[in-house]
mmCIF file of C-alpha atoms and ligand atoms in Angstrom:
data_model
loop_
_atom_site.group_PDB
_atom_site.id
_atom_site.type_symbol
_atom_site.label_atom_id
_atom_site.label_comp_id
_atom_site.label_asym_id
_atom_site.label_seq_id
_atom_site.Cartn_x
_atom_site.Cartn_y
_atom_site.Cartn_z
ATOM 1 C CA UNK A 30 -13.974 -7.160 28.691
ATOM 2 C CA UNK A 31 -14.956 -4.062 26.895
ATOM 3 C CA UNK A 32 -13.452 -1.232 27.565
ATOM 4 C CA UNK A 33 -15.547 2.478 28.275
ATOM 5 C CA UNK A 34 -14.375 5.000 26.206
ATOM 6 C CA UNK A 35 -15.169 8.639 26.485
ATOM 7 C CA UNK A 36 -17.992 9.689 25.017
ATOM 8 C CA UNK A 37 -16.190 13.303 23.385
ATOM 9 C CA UNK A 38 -12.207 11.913 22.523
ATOM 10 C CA UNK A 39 -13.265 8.471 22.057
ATOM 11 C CA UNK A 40 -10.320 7.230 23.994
ATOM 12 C CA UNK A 41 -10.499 4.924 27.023
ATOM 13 C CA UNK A 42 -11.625 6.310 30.254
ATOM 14 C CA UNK A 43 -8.120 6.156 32.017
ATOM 15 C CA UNK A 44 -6.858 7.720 28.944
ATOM 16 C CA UNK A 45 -8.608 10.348 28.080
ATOM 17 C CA UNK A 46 -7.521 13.506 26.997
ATOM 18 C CA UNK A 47 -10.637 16.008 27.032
ATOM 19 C CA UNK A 48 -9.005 17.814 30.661
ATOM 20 C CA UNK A 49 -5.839 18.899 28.114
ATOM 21 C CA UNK A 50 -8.326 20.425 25.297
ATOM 22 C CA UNK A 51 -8.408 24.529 25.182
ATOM 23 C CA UNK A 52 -10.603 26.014 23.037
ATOM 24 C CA UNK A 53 -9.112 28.158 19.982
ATOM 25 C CA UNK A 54 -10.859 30.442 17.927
ATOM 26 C CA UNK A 55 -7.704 30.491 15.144
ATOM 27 C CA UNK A 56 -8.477 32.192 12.430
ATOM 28 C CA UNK A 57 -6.051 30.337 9.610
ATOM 29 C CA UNK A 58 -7.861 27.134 8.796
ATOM 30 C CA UNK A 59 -5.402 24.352 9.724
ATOM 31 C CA UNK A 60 -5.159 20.883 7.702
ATOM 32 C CA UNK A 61 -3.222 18.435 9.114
ATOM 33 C CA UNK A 62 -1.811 15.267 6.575
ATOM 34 C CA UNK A 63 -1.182 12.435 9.186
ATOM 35 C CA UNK A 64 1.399 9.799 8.158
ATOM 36 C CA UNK A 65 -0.377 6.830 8.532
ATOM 37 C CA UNK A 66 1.956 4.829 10.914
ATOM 38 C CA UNK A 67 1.576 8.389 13.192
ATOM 39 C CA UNK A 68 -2.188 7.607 13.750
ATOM 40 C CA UNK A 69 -1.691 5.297 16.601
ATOM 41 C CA UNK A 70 2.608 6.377 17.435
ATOM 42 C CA UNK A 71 1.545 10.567 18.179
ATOM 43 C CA UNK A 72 -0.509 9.421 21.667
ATOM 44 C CA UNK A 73 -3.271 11.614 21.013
ATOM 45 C CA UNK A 74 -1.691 14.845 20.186
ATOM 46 C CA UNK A 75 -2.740 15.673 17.095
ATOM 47 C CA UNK A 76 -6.190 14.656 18.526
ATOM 48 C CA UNK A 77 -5.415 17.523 21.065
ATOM 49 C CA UNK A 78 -4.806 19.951 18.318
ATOM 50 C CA UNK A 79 -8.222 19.001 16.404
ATOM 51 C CA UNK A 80 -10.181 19.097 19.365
ATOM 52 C CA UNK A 81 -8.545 22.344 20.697
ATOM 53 C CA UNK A 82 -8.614 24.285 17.503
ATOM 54 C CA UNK A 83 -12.096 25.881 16.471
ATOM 55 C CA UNK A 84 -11.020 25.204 12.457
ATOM 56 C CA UNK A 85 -8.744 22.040 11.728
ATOM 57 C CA UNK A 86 -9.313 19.268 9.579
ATOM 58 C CA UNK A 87 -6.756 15.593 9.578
ATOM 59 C CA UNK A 88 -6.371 13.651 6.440
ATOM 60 C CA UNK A 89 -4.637 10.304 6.895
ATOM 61 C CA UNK A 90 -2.321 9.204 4.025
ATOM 62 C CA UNK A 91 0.948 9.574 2.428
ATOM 63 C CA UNK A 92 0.259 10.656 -1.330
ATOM 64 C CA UNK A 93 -2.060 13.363 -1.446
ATOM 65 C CA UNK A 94 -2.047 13.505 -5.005
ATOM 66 C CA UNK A 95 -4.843 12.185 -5.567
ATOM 67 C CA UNK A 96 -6.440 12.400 -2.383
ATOM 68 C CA UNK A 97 -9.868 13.856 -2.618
ATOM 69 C CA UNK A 98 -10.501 15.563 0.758
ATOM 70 C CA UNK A 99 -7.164 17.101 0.396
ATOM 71 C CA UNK A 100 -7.705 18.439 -3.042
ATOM 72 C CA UNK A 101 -11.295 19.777 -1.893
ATOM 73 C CA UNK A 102 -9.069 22.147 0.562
ATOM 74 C CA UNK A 103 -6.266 23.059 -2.275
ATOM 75 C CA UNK A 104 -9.522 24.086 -3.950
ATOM 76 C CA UNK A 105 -11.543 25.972 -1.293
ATOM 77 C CA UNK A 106 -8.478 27.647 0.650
ATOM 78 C CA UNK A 107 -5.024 28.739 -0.585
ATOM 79 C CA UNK A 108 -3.012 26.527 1.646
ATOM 80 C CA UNK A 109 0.449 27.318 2.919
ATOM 81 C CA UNK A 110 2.773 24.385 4.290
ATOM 82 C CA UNK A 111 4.556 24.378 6.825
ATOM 83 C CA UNK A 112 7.698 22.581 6.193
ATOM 84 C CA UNK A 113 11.460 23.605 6.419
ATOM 85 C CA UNK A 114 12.274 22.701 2.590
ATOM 86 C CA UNK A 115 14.820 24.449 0.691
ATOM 87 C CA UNK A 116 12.322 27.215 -0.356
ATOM 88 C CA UNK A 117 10.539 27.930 3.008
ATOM 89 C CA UNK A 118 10.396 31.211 4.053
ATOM 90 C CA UNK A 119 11.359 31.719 7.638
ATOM 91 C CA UNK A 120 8.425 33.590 9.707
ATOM 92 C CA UNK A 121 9.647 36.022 11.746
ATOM 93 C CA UNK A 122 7.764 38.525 14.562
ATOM 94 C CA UNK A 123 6.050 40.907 11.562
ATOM 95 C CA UNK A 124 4.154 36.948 10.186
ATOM 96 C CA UNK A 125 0.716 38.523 8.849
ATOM 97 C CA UNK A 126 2.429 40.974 6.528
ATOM 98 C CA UNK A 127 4.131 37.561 5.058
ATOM 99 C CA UNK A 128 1.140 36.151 5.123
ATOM 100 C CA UNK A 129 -0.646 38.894 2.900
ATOM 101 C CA UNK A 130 2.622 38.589 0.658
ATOM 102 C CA UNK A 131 2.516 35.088 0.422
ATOM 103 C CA UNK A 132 -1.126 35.003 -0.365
ATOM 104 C CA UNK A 133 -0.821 37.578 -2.818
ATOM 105 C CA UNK A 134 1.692 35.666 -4.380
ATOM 106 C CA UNK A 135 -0.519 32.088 -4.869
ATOM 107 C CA UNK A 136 -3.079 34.662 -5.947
ATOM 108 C CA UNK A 137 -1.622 35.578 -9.185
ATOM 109 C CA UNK A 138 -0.615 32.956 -10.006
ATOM 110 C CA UNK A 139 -4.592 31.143 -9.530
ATOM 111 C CA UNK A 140 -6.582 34.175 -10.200
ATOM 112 C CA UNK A 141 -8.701 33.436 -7.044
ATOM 113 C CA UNK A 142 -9.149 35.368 -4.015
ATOM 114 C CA UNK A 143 -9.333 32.488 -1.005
ATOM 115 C CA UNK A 144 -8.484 32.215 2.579
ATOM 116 C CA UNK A 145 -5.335 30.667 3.822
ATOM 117 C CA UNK A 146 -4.919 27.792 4.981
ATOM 118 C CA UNK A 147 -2.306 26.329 7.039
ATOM 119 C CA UNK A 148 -0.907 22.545 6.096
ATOM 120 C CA UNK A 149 1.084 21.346 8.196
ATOM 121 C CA UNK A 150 3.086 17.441 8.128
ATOM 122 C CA UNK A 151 2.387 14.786 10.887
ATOM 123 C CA UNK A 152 5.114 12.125 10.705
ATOM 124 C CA UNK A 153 8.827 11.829 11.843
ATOM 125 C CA UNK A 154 11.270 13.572 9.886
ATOM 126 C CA UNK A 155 11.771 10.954 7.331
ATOM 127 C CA UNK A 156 8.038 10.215 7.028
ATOM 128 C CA UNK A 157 7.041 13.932 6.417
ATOM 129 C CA UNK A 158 10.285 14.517 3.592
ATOM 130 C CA UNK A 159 7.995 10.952 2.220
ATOM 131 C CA UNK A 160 4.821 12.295 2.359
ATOM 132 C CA UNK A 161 6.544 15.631 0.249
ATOM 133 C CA UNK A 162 8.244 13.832 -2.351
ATOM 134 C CA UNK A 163 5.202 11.693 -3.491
ATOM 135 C CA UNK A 164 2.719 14.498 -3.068
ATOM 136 C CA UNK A 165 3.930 16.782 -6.006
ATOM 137 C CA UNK A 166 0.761 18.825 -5.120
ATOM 138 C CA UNK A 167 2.490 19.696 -1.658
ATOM 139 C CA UNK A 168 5.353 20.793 -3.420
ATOM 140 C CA UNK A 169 3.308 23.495 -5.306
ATOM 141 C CA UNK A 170 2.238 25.512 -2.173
ATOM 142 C CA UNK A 171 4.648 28.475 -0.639
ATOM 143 C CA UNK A 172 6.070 27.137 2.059
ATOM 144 C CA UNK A 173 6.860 28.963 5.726
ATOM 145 C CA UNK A 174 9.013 27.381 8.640
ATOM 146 C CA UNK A 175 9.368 28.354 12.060
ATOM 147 C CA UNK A 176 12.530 30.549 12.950
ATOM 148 C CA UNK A 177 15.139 28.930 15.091
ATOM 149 C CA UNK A 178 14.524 30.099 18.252
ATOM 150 C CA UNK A 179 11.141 28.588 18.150
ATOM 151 C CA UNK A 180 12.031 24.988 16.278
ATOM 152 C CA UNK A 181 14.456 24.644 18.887
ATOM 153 C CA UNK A 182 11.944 25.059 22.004
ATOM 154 C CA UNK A 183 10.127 21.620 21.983
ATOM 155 C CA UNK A 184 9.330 19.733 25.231
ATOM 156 C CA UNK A 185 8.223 16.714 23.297
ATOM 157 C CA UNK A 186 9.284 14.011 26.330
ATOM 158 C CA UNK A 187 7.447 10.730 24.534
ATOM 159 C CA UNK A 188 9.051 10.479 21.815
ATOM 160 C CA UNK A 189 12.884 10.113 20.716
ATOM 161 C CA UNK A 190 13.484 12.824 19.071
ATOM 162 C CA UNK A 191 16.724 12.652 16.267
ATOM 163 C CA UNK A 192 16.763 16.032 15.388
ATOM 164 C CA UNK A 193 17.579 19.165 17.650
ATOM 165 C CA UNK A 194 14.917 20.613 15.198
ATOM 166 C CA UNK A 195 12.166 18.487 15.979
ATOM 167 C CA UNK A 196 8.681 19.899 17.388
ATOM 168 C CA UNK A 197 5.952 17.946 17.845
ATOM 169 C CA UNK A 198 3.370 18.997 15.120
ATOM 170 C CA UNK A 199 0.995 20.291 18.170
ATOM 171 C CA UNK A 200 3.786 22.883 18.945
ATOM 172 C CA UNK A 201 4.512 23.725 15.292
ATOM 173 C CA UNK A 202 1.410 24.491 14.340
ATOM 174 C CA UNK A 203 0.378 26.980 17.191
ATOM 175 C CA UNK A 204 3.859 28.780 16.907
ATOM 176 C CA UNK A 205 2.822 28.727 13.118
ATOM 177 C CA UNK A 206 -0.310 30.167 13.443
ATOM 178 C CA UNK A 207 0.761 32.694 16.298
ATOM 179 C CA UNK A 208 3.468 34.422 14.198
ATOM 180 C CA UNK A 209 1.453 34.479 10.950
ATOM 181 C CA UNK A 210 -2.072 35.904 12.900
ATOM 182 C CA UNK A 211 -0.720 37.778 15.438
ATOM 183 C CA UNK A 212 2.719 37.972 14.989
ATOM 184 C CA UNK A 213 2.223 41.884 13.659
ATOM 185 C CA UNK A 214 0.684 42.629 17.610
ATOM 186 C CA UNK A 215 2.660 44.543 20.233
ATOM 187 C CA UNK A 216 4.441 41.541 21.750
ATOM 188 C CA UNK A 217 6.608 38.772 20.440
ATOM 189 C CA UNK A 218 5.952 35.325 20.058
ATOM 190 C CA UNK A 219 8.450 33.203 22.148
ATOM 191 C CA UNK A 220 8.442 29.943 23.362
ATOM 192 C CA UNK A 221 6.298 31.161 26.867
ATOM 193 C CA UNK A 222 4.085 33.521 25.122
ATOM 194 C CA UNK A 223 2.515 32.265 21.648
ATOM 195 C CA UNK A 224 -0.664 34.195 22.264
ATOM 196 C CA UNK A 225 -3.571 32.833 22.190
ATOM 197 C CA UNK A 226 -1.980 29.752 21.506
ATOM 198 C CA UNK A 227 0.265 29.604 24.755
ATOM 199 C CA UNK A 228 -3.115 27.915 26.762
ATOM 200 C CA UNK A 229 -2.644 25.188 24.620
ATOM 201 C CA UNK A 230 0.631 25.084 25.058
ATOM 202 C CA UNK A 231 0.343 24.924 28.284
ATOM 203 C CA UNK A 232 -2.049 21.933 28.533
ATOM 204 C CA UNK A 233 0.211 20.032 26.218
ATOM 205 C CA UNK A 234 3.267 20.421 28.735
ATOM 206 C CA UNK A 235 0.444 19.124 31.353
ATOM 207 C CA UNK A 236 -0.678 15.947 28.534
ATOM 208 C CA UNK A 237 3.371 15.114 27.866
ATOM 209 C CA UNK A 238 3.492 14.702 32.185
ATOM 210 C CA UNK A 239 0.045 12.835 31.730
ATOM 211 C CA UNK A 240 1.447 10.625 29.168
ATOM 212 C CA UNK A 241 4.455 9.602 30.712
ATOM 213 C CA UNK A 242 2.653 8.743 33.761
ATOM 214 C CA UNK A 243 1.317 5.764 31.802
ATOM 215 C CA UNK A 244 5.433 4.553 30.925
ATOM 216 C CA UNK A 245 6.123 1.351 33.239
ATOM 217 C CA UNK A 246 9.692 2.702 33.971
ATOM 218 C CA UNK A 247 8.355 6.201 35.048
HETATM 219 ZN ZN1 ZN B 108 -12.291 12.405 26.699
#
């Protein structure tokens, strides 16, 4: 029996996840690097994020050395990664000054002018530290990571979770992206106001309830 899927996510009918989609105008490019065992484990979340986010691009792989798409970005953006490694710079409320500071920094040292991109890791824990240490390209870029207060606010229900520190990537990135483009504005960004992120936000709370529904022992 073949199964109808939705003509816009591509996912079956009962499944689909176009109802949790907002529509983002951000204005950091976002590239996501999926692990590939994530592709099928992240239940359509980072498919949320790429359909909800007016600029975002998601490479599948683990070495991005070599990877072509990937190094097309490294060469048309100036690409920041999120990920909490030894170096990162923690974002705080004032994140576009950073941002400038950062940039200005990659700048120098490439002799380009280029927008910023934000990279950001799809895999558990283990699988994104993987994904770093065989991609020495992803070791090149400045890294940021989310303060505290915000790495510590996930509502991630599907998955176990082994770290107290453990956001789903969805959540990352639009805490990312609020503190470095608006995180200069007259307000803060906490966990129930990210901007004009916190829609999406919002819709993903709504898509964890949605996905759980589907759980036998719910
Ligand atoms: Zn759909």
């Amino acid at each position: 029996m073949s199964r109808v899927l939705c003509a816009n996510c591509q996912r079956p009918q009962k499944a689909c996840i176009c109802s949790f989609i907002a529509n983002i105008a951000n204005e950091l490019h976002v590239v996501v690097l999926q692990h590939p065992t994530e592709v099928s484990q992240t239940k359509g979340t980072i498919a949320l994020l790429a359909k909800s986010l007016n600029s975002c691009q998601v490479f599948v792989g683990e070495d991005f050395s070599e990877d072509d798409c990937f190094l097309q970005v490294m060469k048309h953006y100036q690409p920041i990664l999120l990920y909490p490694g030894e170096h990162a710079r923690t974002l705080t409320a004032s994140g576009m000054s950073q941002l400038d500071e950062l940039s200005q920094r990659f700048e120098a040292q490439e002799g380009k002018v280029r927008r910023t991109c934000l990279v950001v890791l799809d895999g558990t824990w283990k699988k994104a530290y993987r994904m770093y240490k065989l991609s020495k390209n992803l070791q090149q870029l400045p890294q940021v990571c989310l303060p505290d207060y915000l790495a510590n606010s996930g509502q991630y229900h599907i998955r176990k979770v082994a770290k107290k520190n453990a956001l789903s990537s969805l959540e990352a990135s639009c805490y990312a992206l609020a503190l470095l483009e608006e995180g200069s504005s007259s307000f803060d960004i906490t966990p129930e106001n990210a901007g004009k992120y916190q829609p999406l936000l919002n819709k993903f709370q709504k898509f964890n309830q949605f996905q759980l529904s589907f759980r036998p022992d719910y």
